[in-house]
Amino acid sequence: MDSGHAELSAYSVRLARPNDVAALARVHVASWHHAYRGIIAPHNLAHTNFSRSVSRFRGYFWGGGQSLSALHVLEGEGGVLGYVNSGLSNSRELGVRGEVYELYLHPDAHGRGCGRKLLSAGLWALSGRRLLPAVVWVLAENHPARRFYERMRGREIAQGEVTTGDQVLAKVAYVWVDYLPWPEWTL
Ligand SMILES: CC(C)(COP(=O)(O)OP(=O)(O)OC[C@H]1O[C@@H](n2cnc3c(N)ncnc32)[C@H](O)[C@@H]1OP(=O)(O)O)[C@@H](O)C(=O)NCCC(=O)NCCS
């Protein structure tokens, strides 16, 4: 056990609530800009800003998103530090049922086992809804996230493309047939 993972009990995961909207947007924008700088061009990256992100999460809560997917947040002492959103897959042609749509941590929370904890929560939520196997799509150039998913035993099964503003970017799919053990059980 390393010292980072020893602190893991300081973080808890729960379903997101409507009053988390501002915190979710802060994490989304900070994580997005940190992860995609150098991959997504600045003029496209600029579209991801706080007010747009707030509208998006409001749309989730007030547009019935909760009946379609499970949005979990990870909290530490300072509040919400990350989130994972999972539900029915948009890539059923891959032979999967579920999908982790988004997994974002605030840059200050990287490297402490929080990503593992959130991915576990997302896969457990999918398992509970009989939505395994599950897929996650990641930008091909997002190498740190790809190393993370590979470490989490995700198996690369497909490649594709995604349009972001005026850019067409390569993406890669990783699949999980089973849920991950909850992190504390492995320590
Ligand atoms: C990708 C992300 C979720 C990983 O979360 P994290 O909390 O930093 O990762 P963890 O600390 O839980 O790491 C879990 C394991 O993966 C490994 N790992 C994590 N990032 C890694 C990297 N870049 N290279 C190699 N291994 C890595 C860790 O060493 C750890 O292994 P261990 O269990 O043997 O100690 C997080 O960095 C993030 O939010 N990044 C920005 C947003 C993003 O790219 N999201 C994915 C979009 S699809």
Short mmCIF file of C-alpha atoms and ligand atoms in Angstrom, two decimals:
data_model
loop_
_atom_site.label_atom_id
_atom_site.label_comp_id
_atom_site.label_asym_id
_atom_site.label_seq_id
_atom_site.Cartn_x
_atom_site.Cartn_y
_atom_site.Cartn_z
CA MET A 1 0.00 0.00 0.00
CA ASP A 2 1.46 3.36 -0.90
CA SER A 3 0.90 6.55 1.05
CA GLY A 4 -1.44 7.96 -1.62
CA HIS A 5 -3.79 4.99 -1.41
CA ALA A 6 -3.63 5.02 2.40
CA GLU A 7 -5.51 8.32 2.24
CA LEU A 8 -8.28 6.82 0.14
CA SER A 9 -10.76 6.58 3.02
CA ALA A 10 -10.71 10.40 3.05
CA TYR A 11 -12.75 10.30 -0.18
CA SER A 12 -16.31 9.11 -0.53
CA VAL A 13 -18.52 8.47 -3.54
CA ARG A 14 -22.26 9.23 -3.69
CA LEU A 15 -24.90 9.99 -6.28
CA ALA A 16 -24.79 13.59 -7.49
CA ARG A 17 -27.52 16.01 -6.36
CA PRO A 18 -28.89 19.14 -8.06
CA ASN A 19 -26.99 21.38 -5.63
CA ASP A 20 -23.72 19.85 -6.92
CA VAL A 21 -24.14 21.59 -10.29
CA ALA A 22 -21.59 24.38 -9.69
CA ALA A 23 -19.02 22.00 -8.20
CA LEU A 24 -19.49 19.54 -11.08
CA ALA A 25 -18.98 22.35 -13.59
CA ARG A 26 -15.78 23.52 -11.84
CA VAL A 27 -14.34 19.99 -11.96
CA HIS A 28 -15.45 19.48 -15.56
CA VAL A 29 -13.82 22.68 -16.82
CA ALA A 30 -10.58 22.32 -14.82
CA SER A 31 -10.12 18.66 -15.73
CA TRP A 32 -11.04 19.16 -19.40
CA HIS A 33 -8.59 22.04 -19.90
CA HIS A 34 -5.82 20.19 -18.04
CA ALA A 35 -6.29 16.89 -19.90
CA TYR A 36 -6.86 18.25 -23.41
CA ARG A 37 -4.37 21.12 -23.62
CA GLY A 38 -2.18 20.25 -26.62
CA ILE A 39 -4.77 17.79 -27.97
CA ILE A 40 -7.81 20.01 -28.56
CA ALA A 41 -7.00 23.36 -30.18
CA PRO A 42 -7.43 26.42 -27.88
CA HIS A 43 -10.36 27.85 -29.89
CA ASN A 44 -12.23 24.53 -29.52
CA LEU A 45 -11.19 24.10 -25.88
CA ALA A 46 -12.59 27.56 -25.12
CA HIS A 47 -16.12 26.25 -25.75
CA THR A 48 -15.84 24.31 -22.49
CA ASN A 49 -16.38 27.04 -19.93
CA PHE A 50 -18.08 27.36 -16.55
CA SER A 51 -21.41 28.80 -17.69
CA ARG A 52 -21.87 26.25 -20.50
CA SER A 53 -20.95 23.46 -18.15
CA VAL A 54 -23.44 24.66 -15.51
CA SER A 55 -26.17 24.66 -18.20
CA ARG A 56 -25.20 21.16 -19.21
CA PHE A 57 -25.40 19.76 -15.66
CA ARG A 58 -28.65 21.65 -15.01
CA GLY A 59 -29.99 19.99 -18.16
CA TYR A 60 -29.00 16.65 -16.70
CA PHE A 61 -30.95 17.15 -13.47
CA TRP A 62 -33.95 18.97 -14.88
CA GLY A 63 -34.10 17.08 -18.17
CA GLY A 64 -34.57 13.58 -16.75
CA GLY A 65 -30.92 12.52 -17.07
CA GLN A 66 -31.11 10.66 -13.78
CA SER A 67 -33.50 8.09 -15.22
CA LEU A 68 -31.08 7.34 -18.08
CA SER A 69 -27.69 7.34 -16.38
CA ALA A 70 -25.99 7.33 -12.98
CA LEU A 71 -23.93 10.40 -12.08
CA HIS A 72 -21.66 9.81 -9.09
CA VAL A 73 -19.40 12.37 -7.42
CA LEU A 74 -16.26 11.82 -5.38
CA GLU A 75 -15.95 14.12 -2.36
CA GLY A 76 -12.98 15.00 -0.22
CA GLU A 77 -12.57 17.51 2.57
CA GLY A 78 -12.72 20.39 0.11
CA GLY A 79 -15.93 19.20 -1.57
CA VAL A 80 -16.52 17.58 -4.94
CA LEU A 81 -13.26 16.57 -6.66
CA GLY A 82 -14.47 14.33 -9.46
CA TYR A 83 -17.38 12.59 -11.11
CA VAL A 84 -18.30 9.61 -13.25
CA ASN A 85 -21.35 9.30 -15.48
CA SER A 86 -22.46 5.87 -16.70
CA GLY A 87 -25.46 4.34 -18.46
CA LEU A 88 -26.70 2.54 -21.55
CA SER A 89 -24.00 2.33 -24.22
CA ASN A 90 -24.14 4.30 -27.46
CA SER A 91 -21.81 1.66 -28.98
CA ARG A 92 -23.94 -1.50 -28.79
CA GLU A 93 -22.35 -2.69 -32.08
CA LEU A 94 -19.25 -3.49 -30.00
CA GLY A 95 -21.21 -6.14 -28.09
CA VAL A 96 -21.37 -4.05 -24.91
CA ARG A 97 -24.44 -2.97 -22.93
CA GLY A 98 -23.11 -0.19 -20.71
CA GLU A 99 -20.82 2.81 -21.07
CA VAL A 100 -18.79 5.07 -18.82
CA TYR A 101 -19.58 8.31 -20.61
CA GLU A 102 -17.33 10.59 -18.58
CA LEU A 103 -14.75 10.27 -15.81
CA TYR A 104 -13.17 13.53 -14.69
CA LEU A 105 -11.11 14.41 -11.65
CA HIS A 106 -9.88 17.84 -10.64
CA PRO A 107 -6.13 18.00 -11.50
CA ASP A 108 -5.32 18.54 -7.78
CA ALA A 109 -6.78 15.08 -7.02
CA HIS A 110 -4.86 13.02 -9.57
CA GLY A 111 -2.62 10.15 -8.52
CA ARG A 112 -4.28 9.30 -5.17
CA GLY A 113 -6.47 6.36 -6.16
CA CYS A 114 -9.54 8.57 -6.77
CA GLY A 115 -9.81 7.62 -10.45
CA ARG A 116 -9.88 3.95 -9.51
CA LYS A 117 -12.56 4.65 -6.93
CA LEU A 118 -14.74 6.53 -9.44
CA LEU A 119 -14.29 3.95 -12.19
CA SER A 120 -15.28 1.24 -9.69
CA ALA A 121 -18.41 3.22 -8.81
CA GLY A 122 -19.34 3.61 -12.48
CA LEU A 123 -18.84 -0.08 -13.26
CA TRP A 124 -20.72 -1.13 -10.11
CA ALA A 125 -23.64 1.10 -11.10
CA LEU A 126 -23.67 -0.50 -14.55
CA SER A 127 -23.42 -3.98 -13.06
CA GLY A 128 -26.44 -3.25 -10.83
CA ARG A 129 -28.45 -2.33 -13.92
CA ARG A 130 -27.26 -5.44 -15.83
CA LEU A 131 -25.31 -3.19 -18.19
CA LEU A 132 -22.03 -5.11 -18.34
CA PRO A 133 -19.89 -5.53 -20.43
CA ALA A 134 -19.17 -1.82 -20.55
CA VAL A 135 -17.06 0.46 -22.69
CA VAL A 136 -15.24 3.75 -22.22
CA TRP A 137 -14.06 5.87 -25.17
CA VAL A 138 -10.90 7.93 -24.71
CA LEU A 139 -9.07 10.28 -27.08
CA ALA A 140 -6.18 8.35 -28.65
CA GLU A 141 -3.77 11.14 -27.71
CA ASN A 142 -4.88 11.18 -24.07
CA HIS A 143 -2.02 8.88 -23.08
CA PRO A 144 -2.23 9.35 -19.27
CA ALA A 145 -5.90 8.29 -19.27
CA ARG A 146 -5.16 5.35 -21.57
CA ARG A 147 -2.39 4.15 -19.20
CA PHE A 148 -4.90 4.47 -16.33
CA TYR A 149 -7.58 2.40 -18.13
CA GLU A 150 -4.99 -0.21 -19.10
CA ARG A 151 -3.85 -0.40 -15.46
CA MET A 152 -7.53 -0.88 -14.53
CA ARG A 153 -7.52 -3.94 -16.82
CA GLY A 154 -9.58 -2.34 -19.59
CA ARG A 155 -9.10 -4.20 -22.89
CA GLU A 156 -8.67 -2.09 -26.03
CA ILE A 157 -11.26 -3.27 -28.55
CA ALA A 158 -11.96 -0.55 -31.12
CA GLN A 159 -10.89 2.72 -32.66
CA GLY A 160 -13.06 5.53 -33.95
CA GLU A 161 -13.24 9.27 -34.56
CA VAL A 162 -14.93 12.13 -32.74
CA THR A 163 -15.61 15.67 -33.96
CA THR A 164 -14.79 18.51 -31.55
CA GLY A 165 -15.49 21.93 -33.06
CA ASP A 166 -13.55 21.95 -36.34
CA GLN A 167 -11.26 19.04 -35.36
CA VAL A 168 -11.67 15.33 -36.05
CA LEU A 169 -9.80 13.36 -33.39
CA ALA A 170 -8.99 9.67 -33.09
CA LYS A 171 -10.51 7.80 -30.15
CA VAL A 172 -10.00 4.35 -28.64
CA ALA A 173 -12.46 2.05 -26.83
CA TYR A 174 -11.64 0.01 -23.73
CA VAL A 175 -14.00 -2.68 -22.46
CA TRP A 176 -14.71 -4.29 -19.08
CA VAL A 177 -16.62 -7.54 -18.88
CA ASP A 178 -16.92 -7.41 -15.09
CA TYR A 179 -17.00 -4.73 -12.39
CA LEU A 180 -13.83 -3.68 -10.55
CA PRO A 181 -13.46 -4.58 -6.88
CA TRP A 182 -14.26 -1.58 -4.67
CA PRO A 183 -10.82 -0.06 -3.94
CA GLU A 184 -10.83 -0.60 -0.17
CA TRP A 185 -11.30 -4.34 -0.68
CA THR A 186 -8.00 -4.60 -2.48
CA LEU A 187 -5.91 -2.72 0.11
C1 LIG B 1 -7.46 9.48 -15.82
C2 LIG B 1 -7.81 9.78 -14.36
C3 LIG B 1 -9.30 9.52 -14.14
C4 LIG B 1 -6.99 8.81 -13.48
O1 LIG B 1 -7.30 9.06 -12.12
P1 LIG B 1 -6.19 9.05 -10.97
O2 LIG B 1 -6.87 9.27 -9.68
O3 LIG B 1 -5.09 9.98 -11.35
O4 LIG B 1 -5.66 7.54 -11.04
P2 LIG B 1 -5.43 6.58 -9.76
O5 LIG B 1 -4.57 7.30 -8.79
O6 LIG B 1 -6.75 6.07 -9.28
O7 LIG B 1 -4.59 5.41 -10.43
C5 LIG B 1 -5.04 4.05 -10.42
C6 LIG B 1 -3.89 3.21 -11.00
O8 LIG B 1 -3.65 3.64 -12.35
C7 LIG B 1 -2.29 4.03 -12.47
N1 LIG B 1 -2.19 5.22 -13.32
C8 LIG B 1 -2.96 6.35 -13.25
N2 LIG B 1 -2.55 7.24 -14.18
C9 LIG B 1 -1.48 6.66 -14.81
C10 LIG B 1 -0.61 7.08 -15.85
N3 LIG B 1 -0.72 8.28 -16.43
N4 LIG B 1 0.37 6.22 -16.26
C11 LIG B 1 0.51 5.00 -15.70
N5 LIG B 1 -0.29 4.54 -14.68
C12 LIG B 1 -1.27 5.37 -14.26
C13 LIG B 1 -1.83 4.39 -11.08
O9 LIG B 1 -0.43 4.28 -10.93
C14 LIG B 1 -2.60 3.39 -10.24
O10 LIG B 1 -1.93 2.16 -10.29
P3 LIG B 1 -1.71 1.30 -8.91
O11 LIG B 1 -3.08 0.87 -8.51
O12 LIG B 1 -0.83 0.19 -9.33
O13 LIG B 1 -1.08 2.22 -7.91
C15 LIG B 1 -7.45 11.23 -13.94
O14 LIG B 1 -6.08 11.42 -14.06
C16 LIG B 1 -8.18 12.29 -14.73
O15 LIG B 1 -9.27 12.72 -14.36
N6 LIG B 1 -7.56 12.77 -15.83
C17 LIG B 1 -8.08 13.89 -16.60
C18 LIG B 1 -9.40 13.61 -17.26
C19 LIG B 1 -9.35 12.44 -18.19
O16 LIG B 1 -8.46 12.30 -19.02
N7 LIG B 1 -10.39 11.59 -18.06
C20 LIG B 1 -10.58 10.46 -18.93
C21 LIG B 1 -11.44 10.89 -20.05
S1 LIG B 1 -11.95 9.47 -21.00
#
